[in-house]
């Protein structure tokens, strides 16, 4: 098969890496791709992944058999709709299904209609009633811009004042159209855990659990980021919680087939909080998580191309997921200043040495080649250093050993990925 992957982050490098291992893959293209996909696939830097007609034209010109959509923006923009309407097998839901991620209000209504446990909420399009509701519920309380805001449209406010400021800033246009509708939610407590599932024809095949680290600095301090690291599996989840999470994902999958005009075909990402009353959904995403994918796919022993094609073609019974017993840890190396402003163009050294360590793979996120063909930084999150190990500690040690070997000016990373989970559930009881 000739396969086109849309996107250019660490997630897409991990997807392309797994697809490249498949005997079914002939030519592999990534649009736009990054400095890492360059080595295993053909990058298509000039193709805009959000332009459905342009993607379709590329598919026709290059005899592409199958398209995999990585990020949320092309899904919400309806690129899957255009491709499917033209008969191209596509991994990723239509625009309607992508609203599960694209609109938090839509997603909440979907959860309510299908008995999916989640935080209580109300949604507002005017300032005064929103402020009145915030004051009625009191802090701690959560304020969210309704639309896509690259993970930045959520404020968990411990003080009433902060919540009121957040509501005002949404309506003042801090998140553009995304903030024209504001959700106010009850604040849940507990560890967070992601469960991703391949969904097709109303059936969910759940993947291994993973946990992201959203805050910029050690000890879960500092601003929210796109994700500073992840690990899989999540050891603190009890068997009862795991069963409840599977059940929720399966029920959500059944509902996608019933509620959406076209069957949902892609990944449904359940962002869970393990509350004292059981697992509840904080959010659904309509795609693979980043950086969760970078720890989940290296543990997948089955052929990803087979799985994705079965999802795209509505053959969920042909999906067979087998997982390695190994642990995976991913540490994100970021540019100095991220998630604020940062410089680009710093030369990156040491990746080959790092990958000499058994079980270590480096997925690129923001990298590019300069005019001298040197690998340089080109984004806030630069590299995902992933290690597989026979125990959690083994994987963590190898990941950090590899991080030490890689250098670029301003390299910053969290030194505590997985540390809290390794200490056990009690680490959350405070
Ligand atoms: P979201 O973009 O909806 O995933 O929210 C980003 C982060 O905000 C989540 O990963 C949680 O850490 C936090 N968060 C969101 N909703 C809630 C909630 N209802 N209660 C507590 N924390 C939340
Ligand atoms: N890791 C969080 C996300 O992909 O949304």
Tab-separated table of C-alpha atoms and ligand atoms in Angstrom:
chain	number	residue	atom	x	y	z
A	1	UNK	CA	0.000	0.000	0.000
A	2	UNK	CA	0.991	3.597	-0.548
A	3	UNK	CA	0.117	5.447	2.637
A	4	UNK	CA	-0.172	9.158	3.386
A	5	UNK	CA	0.024	10.328	7.013
A	6	UNK	CA	-1.168	13.879	7.737
A	7	UNK	CA	0.640	15.807	10.479
A	8	UNK	CA	4.150	16.647	11.568
A	9	UNK	CA	4.590	16.064	15.295
A	10	UNK	CA	6.043	13.353	17.495
A	11	UNK	CA	2.765	11.465	17.252
A	12	UNK	CA	3.008	11.336	13.467
A	13	UNK	CA	6.660	10.233	13.619
A	14	UNK	CA	5.593	7.375	15.916
A	15	UNK	CA	2.700	6.443	13.594
A	16	UNK	CA	4.943	6.568	10.516
A	17	UNK	CA	7.607	4.520	12.323
A	18	UNK	CA	5.066	1.811	13.170
A	19	UNK	CA	3.589	1.837	9.638
A	20	UNK	CA	7.079	1.634	8.107
A	21	UNK	CA	7.619	-1.694	9.924
A	22	UNK	CA	4.626	-3.256	8.167
A	23	UNK	CA	5.249	-5.539	5.194
A	24	UNK	CA	2.084	-4.018	3.686
A	25	UNK	CA	3.661	-0.585	3.375
A	26	UNK	CA	5.253	0.264	0.018
A	27	UNK	CA	5.543	4.049	-0.174
A	28	UNK	CA	5.012	6.165	2.904
A	29	UNK	CA	4.427	9.928	2.767
A	30	UNK	CA	4.051	12.355	5.685
A	31	UNK	CA	2.575	15.825	5.144
A	32	UNK	CA	4.163	18.064	6.250
A	33	UNK	CA	6.363	15.692	8.297
A	34	UNK	CA	9.432	16.696	10.309
A	35	UNK	CA	13.169	16.047	10.564
A	36	UNK	CA	12.535	12.518	11.867
A	37	UNK	CA	9.916	11.328	9.386
A	38	UNK	CA	12.350	12.484	6.709
A	39	UNK	CA	14.461	9.403	7.384
A	40	UNK	CA	11.685	6.802	7.100
A	41	UNK	CA	9.170	8.385	4.732
A	42	UNK	CA	8.909	11.033	2.080
A	43	UNK	CA	7.986	14.400	3.585
A	44	UNK	CA	5.496	16.600	1.728
A	45	UNK	CA	6.195	20.014	3.264
A	46	UNK	CA	4.023	21.961	0.832
A	47	UNK	CA	0.786	20.033	1.287
A	48	UNK	CA	-1.608	21.720	3.706
A	49	UNK	CA	-3.126	18.857	5.767
A	50	UNK	CA	-6.247	20.925	6.495
A	51	UNK	CA	-7.114	21.444	2.820
A	52	UNK	CA	-9.245	18.437	1.868
A	53	UNK	CA	-9.216	19.138	-1.872
A	54	UNK	CA	-5.440	19.549	-1.932
A	55	UNK	CA	-5.033	16.299	0.012
A	56	UNK	CA	-7.369	14.522	-2.404
A	57	UNK	CA	-5.408	15.832	-5.392
A	58	UNK	CA	-2.174	14.534	-3.835
A	59	UNK	CA	-3.816	11.151	-3.218
A	60	UNK	CA	-4.814	10.898	-6.872
A	61	UNK	CA	-1.450	12.043	-8.228
A	62	UNK	CA	0.548	9.650	-6.087
A	63	UNK	CA	-1.718	6.594	-6.176
A	64	UNK	CA	-2.216	6.699	-2.405
A	65	UNK	CA	-4.276	3.741	-1.166
A	66	UNK	CA	-4.893	4.860	2.354
A	67	UNK	CA	-4.776	8.100	4.402
A	68	UNK	CA	-4.108	8.388	8.146
A	69	UNK	CA	-5.047	11.691	9.793
A	70	UNK	CA	-2.955	12.493	12.881
A	71	UNK	CA	-3.997	15.877	14.354
A	72	UNK	CA	-7.406	17.272	15.270
A	73	UNK	CA	-7.452	20.307	12.964
A	74	UNK	CA	-7.829	18.378	9.656
A	75	UNK	CA	-10.484	16.172	11.274
A	76	UNK	CA	-12.510	19.148	12.455
A	77	UNK	CA	-11.998	20.760	9.026
A	78	UNK	CA	-13.677	17.741	7.394
A	79	UNK	CA	-10.722	16.304	5.486
A	80	UNK	CA	-11.922	12.750	6.222
A	81	UNK	CA	-15.355	13.631	4.773
A	82	UNK	CA	-13.785	14.771	1.497
A	83	UNK	CA	-11.577	11.682	1.214
A	84	UNK	CA	-14.297	9.165	2.100
A	85	UNK	CA	-16.750	10.801	-0.279
A	86	UNK	CA	-14.157	10.198	-3.002
A	87	UNK	CA	-13.799	6.545	-1.979
A	88	UNK	CA	-10.397	6.845	-0.293
A	89	UNK	CA	-10.056	4.630	2.808
A	90	UNK	CA	-9.310	7.044	5.629
A	91	UNK	CA	-8.311	6.607	9.258
A	92	UNK	CA	-9.948	9.395	11.277
A	93	UNK	CA	-13.556	10.403	11.930
A	94	UNK	CA	-15.664	12.771	9.844
A	95	UNK	CA	-16.136	16.404	10.928
A	96	UNK	CA	-19.264	15.464	12.842
A	97	UNK	CA	-17.529	12.810	14.956
A	98	UNK	CA	-14.545	15.142	15.408
A	99	UNK	CA	-16.886	17.543	17.193
A	100	UNK	CA	-16.401	15.254	20.212
A	101	UNK	CA	-13.080	17.078	20.447
A	102	UNK	CA	-13.880	20.243	18.506
A	103	UNK	CA	-16.694	21.377	20.783
A	104	UNK	CA	-16.703	20.682	24.494
A	105	UNK	CA	-20.431	21.463	24.663
A	106	UNK	CA	-21.160	18.943	21.897
A	107	UNK	CA	-19.034	16.394	23.718
A	108	UNK	CA	-20.806	16.970	27.045
A	109	UNK	CA	-24.204	16.545	25.403
A	110	UNK	CA	-22.996	13.304	23.852
A	111	UNK	CA	-21.854	12.088	27.279
A	112	UNK	CA	-25.102	13.077	28.979
A	113	UNK	CA	-27.203	11.405	26.292
A	114	UNK	CA	-25.232	8.186	26.647
A	115	UNK	CA	-24.777	7.928	30.399
A	116	UNK	CA	-21.048	8.473	30.282
A	117	UNK	CA	-19.765	9.665	33.665
A	118	UNK	CA	-18.239	13.140	33.531
A	119	UNK	CA	-18.008	16.350	35.570
A	120	UNK	CA	-21.233	18.322	36.035
A	121	UNK	CA	-21.250	21.433	33.864
A	122	UNK	CA	-23.175	24.285	32.341
A	123	UNK	CA	-22.409	26.096	29.119
A	124	UNK	CA	-22.773	29.852	28.482
A	125	UNK	CA	-22.646	32.323	25.619
A	126	UNK	CA	-22.980	35.455	27.806
A	127	UNK	CA	-20.732	36.864	30.490
A	128	UNK	CA	-23.131	37.725	33.330
A	129	UNK	CA	-24.958	34.392	33.637
A	130	UNK	CA	-21.573	32.622	33.423
A	131	UNK	CA	-20.187	34.731	36.281
A	132	UNK	CA	-23.340	34.149	38.320
A	133	UNK	CA	-22.959	30.375	37.880
A	134	UNK	CA	-19.282	30.501	38.882
A	135	UNK	CA	-20.226	32.360	42.063
A	136	UNK	CA	-23.029	29.905	42.780
A	137	UNK	CA	-20.783	26.831	42.484
A	138	UNK	CA	-17.717	28.412	44.126
A	139	UNK	CA	-14.050	27.392	43.858
A	140	UNK	CA	-12.353	25.093	43.057
A	141	UNK	CA	-13.978	25.211	39.658
A	142	UNK	CA	-12.968	24.663	36.043
A	143	UNK	CA	-13.464	27.140	33.170
A	144	UNK	CA	-13.087	25.984	29.557
A	145	UNK	CA	-13.271	27.652	26.162
A	146	UNK	CA	-15.652	25.541	24.085
A	147	UNK	CA	-13.545	25.125	20.934
A	148	UNK	CA	-10.033	23.976	20.049
A	149	UNK	CA	-7.367	25.947	21.908
A	150	UNK	CA	-4.309	23.679	21.629
A	151	UNK	CA	-4.737	22.507	25.217
A	152	UNK	CA	-4.569	26.069	26.518
A	153	UNK	CA	-8.253	26.924	26.899
A	154	UNK	CA	-8.714	25.302	30.323
A	155	UNK	CA	-8.279	26.960	33.718
A	156	UNK	CA	-8.568	24.917	36.896
A	157	UNK	CA	-9.204	27.724	39.400
A	158	UNK	CA	-8.590	27.275	43.125
A	159	UNK	CA	-9.818	30.798	43.802
A	160	UNK	CA	-13.117	32.312	42.727
A	161	UNK	CA	-11.306	35.392	41.411
A	162	UNK	CA	-9.187	33.323	39.031
A	163	UNK	CA	-12.297	31.607	37.716
A	164	UNK	CA	-14.011	34.946	37.112
A	165	UNK	CA	-10.902	36.251	35.318
A	166	UNK	CA	-10.842	33.142	33.152
A	167	UNK	CA	-14.482	33.580	32.166
A	168	UNK	CA	-13.864	37.234	31.308
A	169	UNK	CA	-10.785	36.465	29.262
A	170	UNK	CA	-12.665	33.809	27.234
A	171	UNK	CA	-15.427	36.274	26.391
A	172	UNK	CA	-12.820	38.992	25.719
A	173	UNK	CA	-11.529	36.874	22.859
A	174	UNK	CA	-8.399	35.293	24.384
A	175	UNK	CA	-9.224	32.125	22.429
A	176	UNK	CA	-10.939	33.748	19.452
A	177	UNK	CA	-14.083	31.976	18.312
A	178	UNK	CA	-13.144	28.995	20.492
A	179	UNK	CA	-14.053	31.081	23.546
A	180	UNK	CA	-17.421	32.427	22.381
A	181	UNK	CA	-19.017	29.621	24.322
A	182	UNK	CA	-17.681	28.923	27.804
A	183	UNK	CA	-18.104	25.766	29.843
A	184	UNK	CA	-18.031	25.816	33.602
A	185	UNK	CA	-17.402	22.517	35.277
A	186	UNK	CA	-17.260	20.903	38.651
A	187	UNK	CA	-13.625	20.243	39.638
A	188	UNK	CA	-12.824	16.521	39.787
A	189	UNK	CA	-9.943	15.025	41.725
A	190	UNK	CA	-7.751	11.977	41.246
A	191	UNK	CA	-5.001	10.693	38.946
A	192	UNK	CA	-5.477	11.183	35.218
A	193	UNK	CA	-5.127	8.320	32.792
A	194	UNK	CA	-5.640	8.148	29.036
A	195	UNK	CA	-7.256	5.233	27.308
A	196	UNK	CA	-7.237	5.262	23.551
A	197	UNK	CA	-9.376	2.945	21.479
A	198	UNK	CA	-9.549	2.023	17.821
A	199	UNK	CA	-13.201	2.611	16.955
A	200	UNK	CA	-15.019	1.416	13.866
A	201	UNK	CA	-18.564	0.271	13.150
A	202	UNK	CA	-19.597	0.953	16.754
A	203	UNK	CA	-16.923	-1.265	18.289
A	204	UNK	CA	-13.990	-0.213	20.477
A	205	UNK	CA	-10.671	-2.033	20.693
A	206	UNK	CA	-9.016	-0.433	23.706
A	207	UNK	CA	-5.293	0.175	23.709
A	208	UNK	CA	-2.924	0.032	26.665
A	209	UNK	CA	-3.282	2.778	29.284
A	210	UNK	CA	-0.937	5.771	29.222
A	211	UNK	CA	-0.400	8.909	31.218
A	212	UNK	CA	0.693	12.309	29.995
A	213	UNK	CA	2.472	15.020	32.019
A	214	UNK	CA	0.895	18.304	30.990
A	215	UNK	CA	2.684	20.800	33.216
A	216	UNK	CA	5.986	22.307	32.130
A	217	UNK	CA	8.045	21.694	35.270
A	218	UNK	CA	8.876	18.974	37.778
A	219	UNK	CA	6.326	18.259	40.455
A	220	UNK	CA	3.473	19.120	38.046
A	221	UNK	CA	4.211	22.808	38.419
A	222	UNK	CA	4.223	25.612	35.876
A	223	UNK	CA	2.025	26.269	32.879
A	224	UNK	CA	0.182	23.628	30.853
A	225	UNK	CA	1.973	22.420	27.738
A	226	UNK	CA	1.203	20.064	24.879
A	227	UNK	CA	2.716	17.305	27.072
A	228	UNK	CA	6.201	16.909	28.572
A	229	UNK	CA	6.326	13.126	28.794
A	230	UNK	CA	4.309	9.965	29.164
A	231	UNK	CA	4.497	6.322	30.167
A	232	UNK	CA	2.588	3.117	29.525
A	233	UNK	CA	1.063	1.112	31.096
A	234	UNK	CA	-0.277	3.084	34.073
A	235	UNK	CA	0.446	0.920	37.134
A	236	UNK	CA	-1.821	2.722	39.595
A	237	UNK	CA	-5.073	1.789	37.810
A	238	UNK	CA	-6.969	-0.919	39.709
A	239	UNK	CA	-8.546	-3.861	37.837
A	240	UNK	CA	-12.011	-2.478	38.670
A	241	UNK	CA	-11.090	0.916	37.270
A	242	UNK	CA	-9.660	-0.660	34.147
A	243	UNK	CA	-12.867	-2.620	33.602
A	244	UNK	CA	-14.940	0.536	34.106
A	245	UNK	CA	-12.779	2.434	31.593
A	246	UNK	CA	-13.178	-0.332	29.003
A	247	UNK	CA	-16.920	-0.326	29.565
A	248	UNK	CA	-17.132	3.451	29.096
A	249	UNK	CA	-15.095	3.330	25.886
A	250	UNK	CA	-17.213	0.486	24.520
A	251	UNK	CA	-20.444	2.306	25.286
A	252	UNK	CA	-19.082	5.480	23.717
A	253	UNK	CA	-18.187	3.517	20.563
A	254	UNK	CA	-21.698	2.083	20.301
A	255	UNK	CA	-23.048	5.626	20.653
A	256	UNK	CA	-20.786	6.994	17.889
A	257	UNK	CA	-22.307	4.529	15.428
A	258	UNK	CA	-25.837	5.415	16.528
A	259	UNK	CA	-25.449	9.193	16.727
A	260	UNK	CA	-23.237	10.094	13.771
A	261	UNK	CA	-24.426	9.956	10.162
A	262	UNK	CA	-21.277	8.238	9.139
A	263	UNK	CA	-19.767	5.592	11.291
A	264	UNK	CA	-16.844	6.891	13.426
A	265	UNK	CA	-13.609	5.370	12.084
A	266	UNK	CA	-10.409	6.263	13.872
A	267	UNK	CA	-9.159	6.697	17.419
A	268	UNK	CA	-11.383	7.749	20.263
A	269	UNK	CA	-9.224	9.096	23.058
A	270	UNK	CA	-10.741	8.949	26.531
A	271	UNK	CA	-9.077	11.352	28.956
A	272	UNK	CA	-10.080	9.920	32.344
A	273	UNK	CA	-9.840	11.103	35.892
A	274	UNK	CA	-9.850	8.276	38.431
A	275	UNK	CA	-12.149	9.923	40.956
A	276	UNK	CA	-13.220	8.450	44.305
A	277	UNK	CA	-16.576	7.641	42.615
A	278	UNK	CA	-14.871	5.805	39.770
A	279	UNK	CA	-13.353	6.795	36.422
A	280	UNK	CA	-14.954	9.813	34.742
A	281	UNK	CA	-14.287	11.319	31.337
A	282	UNK	CA	-12.635	14.751	31.409
A	283	UNK	CA	-12.524	14.975	27.649
A	284	UNK	CA	-12.767	12.976	24.476
A	285	UNK	CA	-10.327	13.561	21.659
A	286	UNK	CA	-10.920	12.335	18.138
A	287	UNK	CA	-7.333	11.213	17.470
A	288	UNK	CA	-4.226	9.655	18.955
A	289	UNK	CA	-2.757	11.512	21.954
A	290	UNK	CA	0.568	13.269	21.807
A	291	UNK	CA	2.833	12.135	23.561
A	292	UNK	CA	0.750	9.061	24.583
A	293	UNK	CA	1.120	7.562	21.101
A	294	UNK	CA	4.889	7.599	21.492
A	295	UNK	CA	4.627	5.172	24.436
A	296	UNK	CA	1.637	3.132	23.246
A	297	UNK	CA	2.697	2.245	19.687
A	298	UNK	CA	6.190	0.950	20.610
A	299	UNK	CA	4.403	-1.594	22.846
A	300	UNK	CA	2.032	-2.710	20.084
A	301	UNK	CA	3.118	-6.041	18.638
A	302	UNK	CA	0.418	-6.333	15.971
A	303	UNK	CA	0.758	-4.731	12.542
A	304	UNK	CA	-0.456	-1.118	12.694
A	305	UNK	CA	-1.152	-0.931	8.944
A	306	UNK	CA	-3.483	-3.953	9.194
A	307	UNK	CA	-5.279	-2.418	12.160
A	308	UNK	CA	-5.678	1.037	10.671
A	309	UNK	CA	-6.948	-0.311	7.364
A	310	UNK	CA	-9.473	-2.524	9.174
A	311	UNK	CA	-10.669	0.560	11.102
A	312	UNK	CA	-10.908	2.627	7.916
A	313	UNK	CA	-12.784	-0.096	6.049
A	314	UNK	CA	-15.259	-0.793	8.862
A	315	UNK	CA	-13.947	-4.283	9.666
A	316	UNK	CA	-13.511	-4.097	13.460
A	317	UNK	CA	-13.704	-7.862	13.864
A	318	UNK	CA	-10.432	-8.178	11.948
A	319	UNK	CA	-8.565	-6.171	14.582
A	320	UNK	CA	-6.256	-8.123	16.824
A	321	UNK	CA	-4.304	-6.104	19.381
A	322	UNK	CA	-1.294	-7.721	21.013
A	323	UNK	CA	0.853	-5.819	23.516
A	324	UNK	CA	4.399	-6.295	24.694
A	325	UNK	CA	4.898	-6.832	28.427
A	326	UNK	CA	7.548	-4.135	28.408
A	327	UNK	CA	7.171	-0.691	29.909
A	328	UNK	CA	7.567	2.455	27.856
A	329	UNK	CA	8.635	5.892	29.068
A	330	UNK	CA	8.833	9.035	26.935
A	331	UNK	CA	10.668	12.195	27.979
A	332	UNK	CA	10.093	15.312	25.889
A	333	UNK	CA	13.109	17.506	25.213
A	334	UNK	CA	11.865	21.059	24.723
A	335	UNK	CA	13.339	24.408	23.716
A	336	UNK	CA	14.245	26.895	26.444
A	337	UNK	CA	11.218	29.108	27.103
A	338	UNK	CA	8.570	26.601	25.976
A	339	UNK	CA	5.544	26.806	26.345
A	340	UNK	CA	6.257	30.539	26.022
A	341	UNK	CA	8.427	31.974	23.269
A	342	UNK	CA	11.622	30.179	22.286
A	343	UNK	CA	14.377	30.321	19.684
A	344	UNK	CA	14.694	27.902	16.792
A	345	UNK	CA	17.598	26.688	14.685
A	346	UNK	CA	19.786	25.155	17.432
A	347	UNK	CA	21.899	22.269	16.155
A	348	UNK	CA	20.927	18.891	17.676
A	349	UNK	CA	23.622	16.316	18.410
A	350	UNK	CA	23.713	12.849	19.932
A	351	UNK	CA	20.556	11.150	18.672
A	352	UNK	CA	22.477	8.257	17.090
A	353	UNK	CA	24.391	7.678	20.328
A	354	UNK	CA	21.149	7.750	22.324
A	355	UNK	CA	19.563	5.191	20.008
A	356	UNK	CA	22.495	2.841	20.631
A	357	UNK	CA	20.992	2.163	24.052
A	358	UNK	CA	18.892	-0.975	23.815
A	359	UNK	CA	15.193	-0.196	23.590
A	360	UNK	CA	15.638	3.540	22.915
A	361	UNK	CA	13.921	5.276	19.986
A	362	UNK	CA	13.883	9.025	19.442
A	363	UNK	CA	10.765	10.424	17.805
A	364	UNK	CA	11.088	13.929	16.439
A	365	UNK	CA	8.545	16.681	17.033
A	366	UNK	CA	9.886	20.174	16.217
A	367	UNK	CA	12.985	19.434	14.143
A	368	UNK	CA	14.106	20.383	10.653
A	369	UNK	CA	17.227	20.356	8.489
A	370	UNK	CA	19.086	23.653	7.944
A	371	UNK	CA	20.853	24.731	4.741
A	372	UNK	CA	23.948	22.775	5.795
A	373	UNK	CA	21.785	19.653	6.201
A	374	UNK	CA	22.265	19.730	9.966
A	375	UNK	CA	19.374	18.696	12.202
A	376	UNK	CA	18.126	21.757	14.113
A	377	UNK	CA	15.343	22.651	16.527
A	378	UNK	CA	12.198	23.971	14.856
A	379	UNK	CA	9.544	23.961	17.573
A	380	UNK	CA	8.771	24.138	21.292
A	381	UNK	CA	8.704	20.412	21.817
A	382	UNK	CA	11.761	19.160	19.948
A	383	UNK	CA	12.282	15.440	20.591
A	384	UNK	CA	10.511	12.535	22.287
A	385	UNK	CA	13.032	10.207	23.843
A	386	UNK	CA	11.303	6.850	24.284
A	387	UNK	CA	12.705	3.811	26.090
A	388	UNK	CA	11.291	0.316	26.426
A	389	UNK	CA	12.370	-1.587	29.512
A	390	UNK	CA	11.596	-4.763	31.411
A	391	UNK	CA	10.392	-2.778	34.417
A	392	UNK	CA	9.128	0.757	34.965
A	393	UNK	CA	12.458	1.718	36.588
A	394	UNK	CA	14.446	0.155	33.771
A	395	UNK	CA	12.507	2.110	31.137
A	396	UNK	CA	12.825	5.369	33.091
A	397	UNK	CA	16.565	4.923	33.635
A	398	UNK	CA	17.193	4.199	29.963
A	399	UNK	CA	15.099	7.160	28.839
A	400	UNK	CA	17.048	9.559	31.056
A	401	UNK	CA	20.397	8.026	30.091
A	402	UNK	CA	19.438	8.716	26.465
A	403	UNK	CA	18.334	12.294	27.299
A	404	UNK	CA	21.810	12.980	28.707
A	405	UNK	CA	23.420	11.963	25.424
A	406	UNK	CA	21.387	14.371	23.314
A	407	UNK	CA	22.376	18.018	23.218
A	408	UNK	CA	21.138	21.291	21.830
A	409	UNK	CA	21.408	24.789	23.237
A	410	UNK	CA	18.589	25.482	25.700
A	411	UNK	CA	17.517	21.827	26.063
A	412	UNK	CA	14.970	21.539	28.879
A	413	UNK	CA	13.013	18.575	30.162
A	414	UNK	CA	11.229	17.250	33.198
A	415	UNK	CA	13.313	14.951	35.351
A	416	UNK	CA	10.340	13.271	37.025
A	417	UNK	CA	8.403	11.537	34.251
A	418	UNK	CA	6.631	8.562	35.823
A	419	UNK	CA	8.068	9.286	39.263
A	420	UNK	CA	4.744	9.885	40.970
A	421	UNK	CA	3.155	6.756	39.514
A	422	UNK	CA	6.203	4.677	40.441
A	423	UNK	CA	5.621	5.760	44.044
A	424	UNK	CA	2.116	4.278	43.947
A	425	UNK	CA	-1.434	5.521	44.313
A	426	UNK	CA	-0.745	7.094	47.686
A	427	UNK	CA	1.220	9.816	45.873
A	428	UNK	CA	-2.163	11.258	44.774
A	429	UNK	CA	-3.814	11.192	48.193
A	430	UNK	CA	-3.052	14.694	49.343
B	1	LIG	P1	-8.797	19.293	28.815
B	1	LIG	O1	-8.230	20.184	27.747
B	1	LIG	O2	-10.279	19.282	28.884
B	1	LIG	O3	-8.181	17.933	28.785
B	1	LIG	O4	-8.265	19.853	30.196
B	1	LIG	C1	-6.890	20.028	30.425
B	1	LIG	C2	-6.554	19.618	31.826
B	1	LIG	O5	-7.308	20.366	32.768
B	1	LIG	C3	-6.906	18.163	32.139
B	1	LIG	O6	-5.928	17.279	31.720
B	1	LIG	C4	-7.036	18.219	33.642
B	1	LIG	O7	-5.781	18.186	34.250
B	1	LIG	C5	-7.648	19.556	33.884
B	1	LIG	N1	-9.122	19.451	33.979
B	1	LIG	C6	-10.007	19.548	32.964
B	1	LIG	N2	-11.279	19.372	33.414
B	1	LIG	C7	-11.190	19.187	34.739
B	1	LIG	C8	-12.151	18.961	35.780
B	1	LIG	N3	-13.473	18.942	35.533
B	1	LIG	N4	-11.691	18.798	37.039
B	1	LIG	C9	-10.367	18.852	37.311
B	1	LIG	N5	-9.420	19.056	36.374
B	1	LIG	C10	-9.805	19.227	35.109
B	2	LIG	N1	-1.679	14.324	25.470
B	2	LIG	C1	-2.866	15.068	25.392
B	2	LIG	C2	-3.453	15.150	24.063
B	2	LIG	O1	-2.985	14.578	23.111
B	2	LIG	O2	-4.486	15.805	23.936
